[in-house]
Amino acid sequence: MKKRIAIFGSTGSIGTQALEVISSNEDKFEVEILTAHSNEKLLIEQARKYKPNAVVIVNEKKYTTVKDELAGTDVKVFAGEASLEEVAAFDTYDMMLAAIVGFAGLKSTLKCIASGKPVALANKETLVVAGDIVMQKAVKKRVPVIPVDSEHSAIFQCLLGETRNKIEKIILTASGGPFLGRKPNFLVNVKKEHALQHPNWTMGAKISVDSATLMNKGLEMIEARWLFNLQPEQIEVIVHPESIIHSMVQFEDGSIKAQMGPPDMKLPIQYALAFPQRIPNDFPRYDFTRSDGLHFEKPDIKTFRNLALAIQALQKGGNVPCVLNAANEIAVYGFLHNRIGFLDMMEIVERAMDKIPFIEKPTLEEYFESDAAARNFAASLIHI
Ligand code: NAD
Ligand code: MG
C-alpha cells in the first residue's frame, strides 16, 4: 500500500523538495492533496504531474484559471483559506506534510490532528504560536508529529531508543546565517538581496531572513520545547557554520549523541515521510577525510537581538511566543518589501512584546487574538 501524502504548501521550498522525494519513491508514496497560496502556474503543473485527488488555491482570484486548466482531469479544485481546513478533514490521505509558512499553517494542521492523521511538521510557527495546545491535542489523539526541521529531525533521531533516559539538555546548531560575525554598523545597511543568500541552505524568503537575524534559531528553541517536552533551560544554541551536525542531545551521564550529514532538506523530509523506515537514496554523502574541520562558537545575541528576544519569550511563555512570532512575520514582510531596515525588525518585535498584554495560559481563541493584536501593532509601526 502506498502512503497517500497531503502536501500543504506544495509550491514552496519544502513542498517542491518533498515532491522530488516522492518522485524518486513512486512505489512508496502517492500525492493526495496539494495546496498553494497564489502560484497557480506551479500548482497546475504539479497537479498534472502528480494527479492528486484535490488541490487548493488559497487566492480566490486564481480559482477560475486553476479550474479551467484542470478541466478534464479528476482533480477537485478548491479555493480560499477555509478550504485548507476542509481538505485537511478528508479521510483519503495518510499523512500531512505541513509546509505552509507562518501562522497561516496552524488551522489546517490542527484539523489534520483532530482527524487523527500523522503530521510531518515543517511549519515551525505552528508550535511557536500554540505549541502547548497543538501537542496536547496530538497526544490526546495519539497522532505522531514528526519534525521536518533539520535540527528537530536530528534530535528526534538521537532520542530513538532512549525513552527511559532523561535528557540533560539539547544542543541546537545554528549556521549563523549570511551575517555571521557582523556587527550593527554593517547590519544597518544590509538589504534583502544579502539576507536571502544563505551560505548552506536554499530556502523560502521568510525563513532565509529569519536565519539571517537568528530569529529562526529562536523559533526553533520554542519549537523544540513543545516537540520534546523540555524546560527552557534545557535548550542551548551553538553556532556551527558548516551545518554538518544538525543538532545533539546530551543525556544525564554526559554522553552526547549527534545526528550528522550534508545540509540537504530532502533528507529530513524523506525521513519524516517514510518514518520509521530509512530509504536508500543518491543524495550526496559526507566525507570526513575531506573535511576542513567542524567549528563551534557562541551565538552573538547582543548583535542578533532576535535570538535574545526569542529566549525571553521562551522563558516567559503564555502568549509571548505568539506575539513574538506575529510581530516577526510583519517585520520580515516589511523588510522584504524594503519598508524597513534589517535592525528595525528586532525593534518591532521588541516593541510588540512590550505592548501586547500578557496572558499566562491562553485558549486557542486568545492565541488568535494575540496574533491579530501583535500583527496590527507591528503593522502600525511600519505603516502597512
Ligand atoms: P516557502 O515560502 O518557500 O513556501 C511556503 C508555502 O506556503 C508555499 O507553497 C505557499 O504557497 C504557501 N503559503 C504561503 N502563505 C500562505 C498562506 N497565507 N496561506 C496558505 N498557504 C500559504 O517556505 P518554505 O521555505 O518552504 O518553508 C515552509 C515552512 O517550513 C516554514 O514554516 C519554514 O520555517 C519551515 N522550514 C523550511 C525549511 C527550508 O529549508 N525551506 C527548513 C526548515 C523548516
Ligand atoms: Mg532548521
XYZ file of C-alpha atoms and ligand atoms in Angstrom:
429
model
C 0.000 0.000 0.000
C 1.359 3.404 -0.951
C 1.309 6.152 1.676
C -1.001 8.936 0.494
C 0.542 12.325 1.236
C -1.227 15.688 1.562
C 1.256 18.496 0.960
C 0.114 21.794 2.407
C 2.346 24.429 0.827
C 3.389 22.323 -2.171
C 4.760 25.239 -4.204
C 7.317 26.295 -1.596
C 10.880 25.234 -0.944
C 9.907 22.337 1.347
C 6.862 21.411 -0.774
C 8.800 21.146 -4.046
C 11.623 19.161 -2.410
C 9.020 16.793 -0.928
C 7.637 16.225 -4.417
C 11.153 15.354 -5.618
C 11.404 12.789 -2.811
C 8.016 11.367 -3.804
C 9.029 11.213 -7.493
C 12.060 9.121 -6.580
C 9.924 6.754 -4.487
C 6.780 6.240 -6.532
C 6.440 2.707 -5.201
C 6.090 4.081 -1.656
C 4.193 7.358 -1.898
C 1.388 8.982 -3.829
C 0.087 12.535 -3.718
C -3.440 13.029 -2.407
C -3.696 16.796 -1.811
C -1.662 19.818 -2.928
C -2.187 23.375 -1.718
C -0.695 26.727 -2.715
C -1.294 30.339 -1.854
C -1.044 32.064 -5.233
C 1.446 30.337 -7.526
C -1.266 28.908 -9.762
C 1.127 28.032 -12.593
C 3.228 25.721 -10.471
C 0.189 24.255 -8.729
C -1.381 23.379 -12.104
C 1.875 21.841 -13.304
C 2.170 19.791 -10.091
C -1.472 18.679 -10.304
C -0.976 17.452 -13.895
C 2.139 15.551 -12.950
C 1.105 14.014 -9.612
C -2.659 13.654 -10.198
C -3.861 14.382 -6.655
C -7.457 13.935 -5.582
C -7.732 17.633 -4.656
C -5.886 20.936 -4.881
C -6.462 24.193 -3.017
C -5.530 27.609 -4.336
C -5.906 29.986 -1.397
C -6.000 33.137 -3.507
C -9.572 33.056 -4.816
C -8.760 35.290 -7.783
C -6.804 32.384 -9.249
C -9.624 29.847 -8.888
C -11.039 30.112 -12.418
C -7.629 29.679 -14.027
C -6.842 26.585 -11.951
C -10.319 25.130 -12.510
C -10.185 25.735 -16.288
C -6.671 24.394 -16.680
C -7.536 21.215 -14.783
C -10.882 20.671 -16.528
C -10.941 17.180 -17.998
C -8.821 15.757 -15.163
C -10.178 14.113 -11.993
C -8.604 16.735 -9.741
C -11.097 18.541 -7.470
C -10.298 22.228 -7.204
C -10.949 24.287 -4.065
C -10.243 27.939 -3.351
C -9.986 30.216 -0.322
C -8.469 29.991 3.122
C -11.329 27.958 4.625
C -10.781 25.187 2.036
C -7.464 24.359 3.687
C -9.332 23.129 6.752
C -11.993 21.479 4.628
C -9.500 19.293 2.748
C -7.411 18.696 5.890
C -10.505 16.895 7.241
C -10.610 14.456 4.264
C -10.129 10.848 5.266
C -8.401 9.965 1.990
C -4.819 10.754 2.990
C -2.397 9.024 5.383
C -0.037 11.841 6.328
C 0.051 15.619 6.070
C 3.256 17.431 5.242
C 2.655 20.801 6.922
C 4.823 23.069 4.762
C 2.840 26.305 4.730
C 4.925 29.193 6.055
C 3.885 31.102 9.172
C 0.801 31.299 11.382
C -1.293 30.599 8.248
C -0.473 26.892 8.650
C -1.922 26.494 12.135
C -5.612 25.825 11.463
C -5.115 23.143 8.812
C -2.545 21.341 10.980
C -4.976 21.371 13.912
C -7.667 19.953 11.643
C -5.330 17.186 10.500
C -4.564 16.275 14.121
C -8.263 16.382 15.006
C -8.870 13.897 12.172
C -6.271 11.587 13.710
C -3.747 11.844 10.855
C 0.038 11.910 11.393
C 1.806 15.184 10.599
C 5.260 15.690 9.135
C 5.796 19.169 10.516
C 7.917 21.725 8.670
C 5.776 24.679 9.742
C 7.586 25.587 12.981
C 5.451 28.702 13.572
C 2.533 26.393 14.422
C 4.359 25.211 17.548
C 5.769 28.645 18.357
C 2.275 30.136 18.427
C 0.297 27.412 20.190
C 2.674 24.528 20.899
C 1.023 23.586 24.196
C -2.408 23.193 22.602
C -1.153 21.530 19.398
C 0.898 18.914 21.265
C -1.853 18.272 23.845
C -4.290 17.571 21.027
C -1.770 15.331 19.271
C -1.104 13.318 22.449
C -4.809 13.001 23.175
C -5.494 11.749 19.647
C -2.290 9.655 19.630
C -1.222 11.446 16.465
C 2.513 11.334 15.696
C 4.084 14.723 14.969
C 7.313 14.012 13.090
C 9.614 17.015 12.734
C 10.932 18.035 9.320
C 13.043 20.942 10.550
C 16.590 19.535 10.270
C 17.574 20.302 13.890
C 14.442 18.709 15.289
C 14.693 15.748 12.959
C 18.230 15.306 14.340
C 17.025 15.395 17.955
C 14.142 13.074 17.136
C 16.607 10.590 15.638
C 19.007 10.891 18.603
C 16.151 10.130 21.004
C 15.085 6.879 19.369
C 15.607 4.047 21.821
C 16.094 6.470 24.731
C 12.512 6.724 26.052
C 13.521 5.848 29.622
C 16.574 8.076 29.737
C 16.418 11.669 30.893
C 17.685 14.438 28.667
C 20.136 16.794 30.377
C 19.984 19.245 27.510
C 19.678 19.518 23.767
C 22.117 21.498 21.666
C 20.576 23.142 18.619
C 23.144 24.001 15.984
C 22.888 27.244 14.015
C 24.826 28.030 10.855
C 24.979 31.670 11.928
C 23.462 32.712 8.600
C 24.963 35.035 5.988
C 25.952 37.711 8.533
C 27.903 35.584 10.982
C 30.496 37.756 12.754
C 28.959 41.021 11.517
C 28.200 43.944 13.830
C 25.363 46.523 13.868
C 27.347 49.122 11.886
C 27.369 46.639 8.967
C 23.883 45.233 9.511
C 22.215 48.621 9.460
C 22.772 48.821 5.702
C 22.073 45.274 4.531
C 19.313 44.691 2.006
C 17.085 41.737 1.356
C 19.317 40.549 -1.513
C 22.125 39.964 1.012
C 19.869 38.436 3.640
C 18.426 35.944 1.144
C 21.844 34.482 0.337
C 22.236 31.735 2.894
C 25.640 30.031 2.895
C 24.422 26.412 3.333
C 20.702 26.140 2.575
C 18.328 27.322 -0.176
C 15.024 28.123 1.488
C 11.895 30.250 1.224
C 12.243 34.017 1.695
C 10.789 34.235 5.208
C 12.952 31.550 6.795
C 16.013 32.919 4.967
C 15.505 36.319 6.604
C 14.824 34.589 9.945
C 18.119 32.734 9.564
C 19.935 35.986 8.876
C 18.518 37.629 12.052
C 18.849 34.405 14.117
C 15.108 34.576 14.796
C 14.927 31.184 13.090
C 17.018 29.661 15.879
C 14.841 31.354 18.498
C 11.703 29.938 16.865
C 13.419 26.545 16.820
C 14.128 26.703 20.565
C 10.418 27.218 21.193
C 9.546 24.507 18.653
C 11.892 22.089 20.480
C 10.386 22.930 23.863
C 6.995 21.617 22.735
C 8.098 18.775 20.465
C 10.310 17.186 23.111
C 8.596 18.441 26.272
C 11.663 20.311 27.595
C 12.189 23.129 30.064
C 13.621 26.357 28.568
C 16.928 25.902 30.424
C 17.456 22.506 28.773
C 17.766 24.111 25.337
C 21.100 25.520 24.199
C 22.114 27.074 20.886
C 25.590 26.830 19.424
C 26.845 28.268 16.145
C 28.285 25.614 13.830
C 28.972 27.267 10.461
C 29.428 24.054 8.427
C 25.892 22.739 9.192
C 27.084 19.121 9.277
C 25.963 18.336 12.825
C 22.250 19.024 12.647
C 21.782 19.002 16.451
C 22.682 16.998 19.546
C 21.231 15.515 22.714
C 23.198 15.319 25.955
C 21.998 12.695 28.420
C 22.326 12.551 32.213
C 25.568 10.581 32.054
C 27.195 13.322 29.965
C 27.078 11.249 26.794
C 26.218 13.281 23.675
C 24.513 11.922 20.566
C 24.686 13.925 17.336
C 22.978 13.414 14.001
C 25.090 14.424 11.017
C 25.065 14.651 7.253
C 25.442 17.120 4.394
C 22.968 20.027 4.590
C 20.115 18.887 2.345
C 16.483 19.282 3.437
C 15.448 16.327 1.271
C 16.957 14.052 3.920
C 14.783 15.144 6.892
C 11.780 15.408 4.546
C 12.268 11.851 3.328
C 12.903 10.649 6.884
C 9.634 12.166 8.146
C 7.584 10.852 5.211
C 8.964 7.318 5.473
C 9.355 7.078 9.274
C 10.164 4.631 10.825
C 11.822 3.320 7.659
C 15.051 4.687 6.186
C 15.032 4.538 2.408
C 18.104 4.404 0.168
C 18.851 7.447 -1.982
C 21.627 9.016 -4.031
C 21.903 12.271 -2.036
C 25.500 13.476 -1.508
C 27.440 11.742 1.284
C 29.680 13.455 3.832
C 33.382 12.616 3.560
C 35.244 13.117 6.867
C 38.633 12.859 5.178
C 37.878 15.919 3.047
C 36.600 17.984 5.944
C 38.263 21.266 6.925
C 37.059 20.632 10.446
C 33.878 21.334 12.303
C 33.734 24.621 14.190
C 31.656 25.912 17.074
C 31.127 29.267 18.753
C 28.668 31.075 20.966
C 25.881 32.995 19.219
C 26.225 36.789 19.387
C 22.860 37.594 20.962
C 23.827 41.207 21.609
C 24.036 41.917 17.894
C 21.363 39.425 16.805
C 18.827 40.570 19.381
C 16.051 38.493 17.862
C 17.576 35.414 19.453
C 17.682 37.131 22.862
C 14.029 38.173 22.411
C 13.003 34.632 21.493
C 14.791 33.283 24.581
C 12.858 35.821 26.648
C 9.609 34.664 25.020
C 10.513 31.025 25.649
C 11.140 31.761 29.338
C 8.013 33.881 29.842
C 5.747 31.505 27.947
C 1.987 32.205 27.735
C 1.099 34.286 24.685
C 4.570 35.888 24.411
C 5.964 33.475 21.765
C 2.764 34.005 19.756
C 3.250 37.780 19.928
C 6.929 37.454 19.016
C 6.012 35.334 16.008
C 3.256 37.632 14.757
C 5.356 40.787 15.060
C 8.235 38.993 13.371
C 6.067 37.914 10.427
C 5.084 41.552 9.862
C 8.643 42.793 10.362
C 10.019 40.270 7.847
C 7.297 41.284 5.391
C 8.304 44.927 5.870
C 11.982 44.113 5.320
C 11.256 42.001 2.216
C 9.240 44.903 0.787
C 12.031 47.412 1.500
C 9.911 49.309 4.033
C 12.293 48.885 6.952
C 15.941 48.094 7.571
C 17.479 44.920 8.941
C 17.853 46.135 12.532
C 14.346 47.625 12.570
C 12.962 44.093 12.533
C 14.288 43.435 16.026
C 12.986 46.768 17.286
C 9.477 45.961 16.056
C 9.447 42.544 17.706
C 10.657 44.016 20.997
C 8.063 46.792 20.970
C 5.242 44.333 20.264
C 6.388 42.123 23.139
C 6.256 45.160 25.450
C 2.895 46.340 24.156
C 0.611 43.292 23.993
C -0.852 42.287 27.389
C 0.469 39.062 28.877
C -1.821 36.036 29.094
C -0.390 33.188 31.125
C -2.486 30.278 29.868
C -4.171 31.349 26.629
C -7.013 29.458 24.996
C -6.766 28.848 21.252
C -9.051 31.828 20.730
C -6.765 34.010 22.841
C -3.793 32.916 20.755
C -5.662 34.063 17.658
C -6.468 37.378 19.359
C -2.874 37.889 20.499
C -1.666 37.122 16.974
C -4.056 39.694 15.485
C -3.229 42.351 18.101
C 0.531 41.921 17.613
C 0.179 41.977 13.826
C -1.897 45.171 13.919
C 0.505 46.869 16.284
C 3.584 45.864 14.265
C 1.896 46.948 11.028
C 1.049 50.336 12.574
C 4.765 50.852 13.285
C 5.724 50.421 9.653
C 2.596 51.905 8.106
C 1.308 48.866 6.218
P 8.110 28.989 1.069
O 7.828 30.425 1.201
O 9.104 28.530 0.067
O 6.734 28.209 0.765
C 5.588 28.424 1.529
C 4.405 27.642 1.012
O 3.262 28.043 1.793
C 4.055 27.916 -0.446
O 3.538 26.755 -1.030
C 2.946 28.989 -0.344
O 2.032 28.923 -1.421
C 2.259 28.591 0.937
N 1.690 29.763 1.639
C 2.312 30.941 1.906
N 1.480 31.775 2.567
C 0.318 31.106 2.722
C -0.942 31.425 3.314
N -1.160 32.630 3.880
N -1.914 30.508 3.291
C -1.722 29.293 2.706
N -0.560 28.923 2.120
C 0.449 29.824 2.130
O 8.501 28.452 2.528
P 9.452 27.227 2.900
O 10.851 27.707 2.955
O 9.095 26.030 2.086
O 9.013 26.995 4.419
C 7.808 26.365 4.782
C 7.832 26.094 6.290
O 8.858 25.136 6.560
C 8.166 27.306 7.143
O 7.431 27.277 8.324
C 9.644 27.153 7.432
O 10.024 27.744 8.649
C 9.779 25.643 7.509
N 11.121 25.152 7.193
C 11.661 25.393 5.971
C 12.947 24.956 5.666
C 13.550 25.166 4.289
O 14.643 24.688 4.030
N 12.892 25.863 3.385
C 13.683 24.277 6.629
C 13.111 24.048 7.882
C 11.828 24.493 8.153
Mg 16.039 24.403 10.995
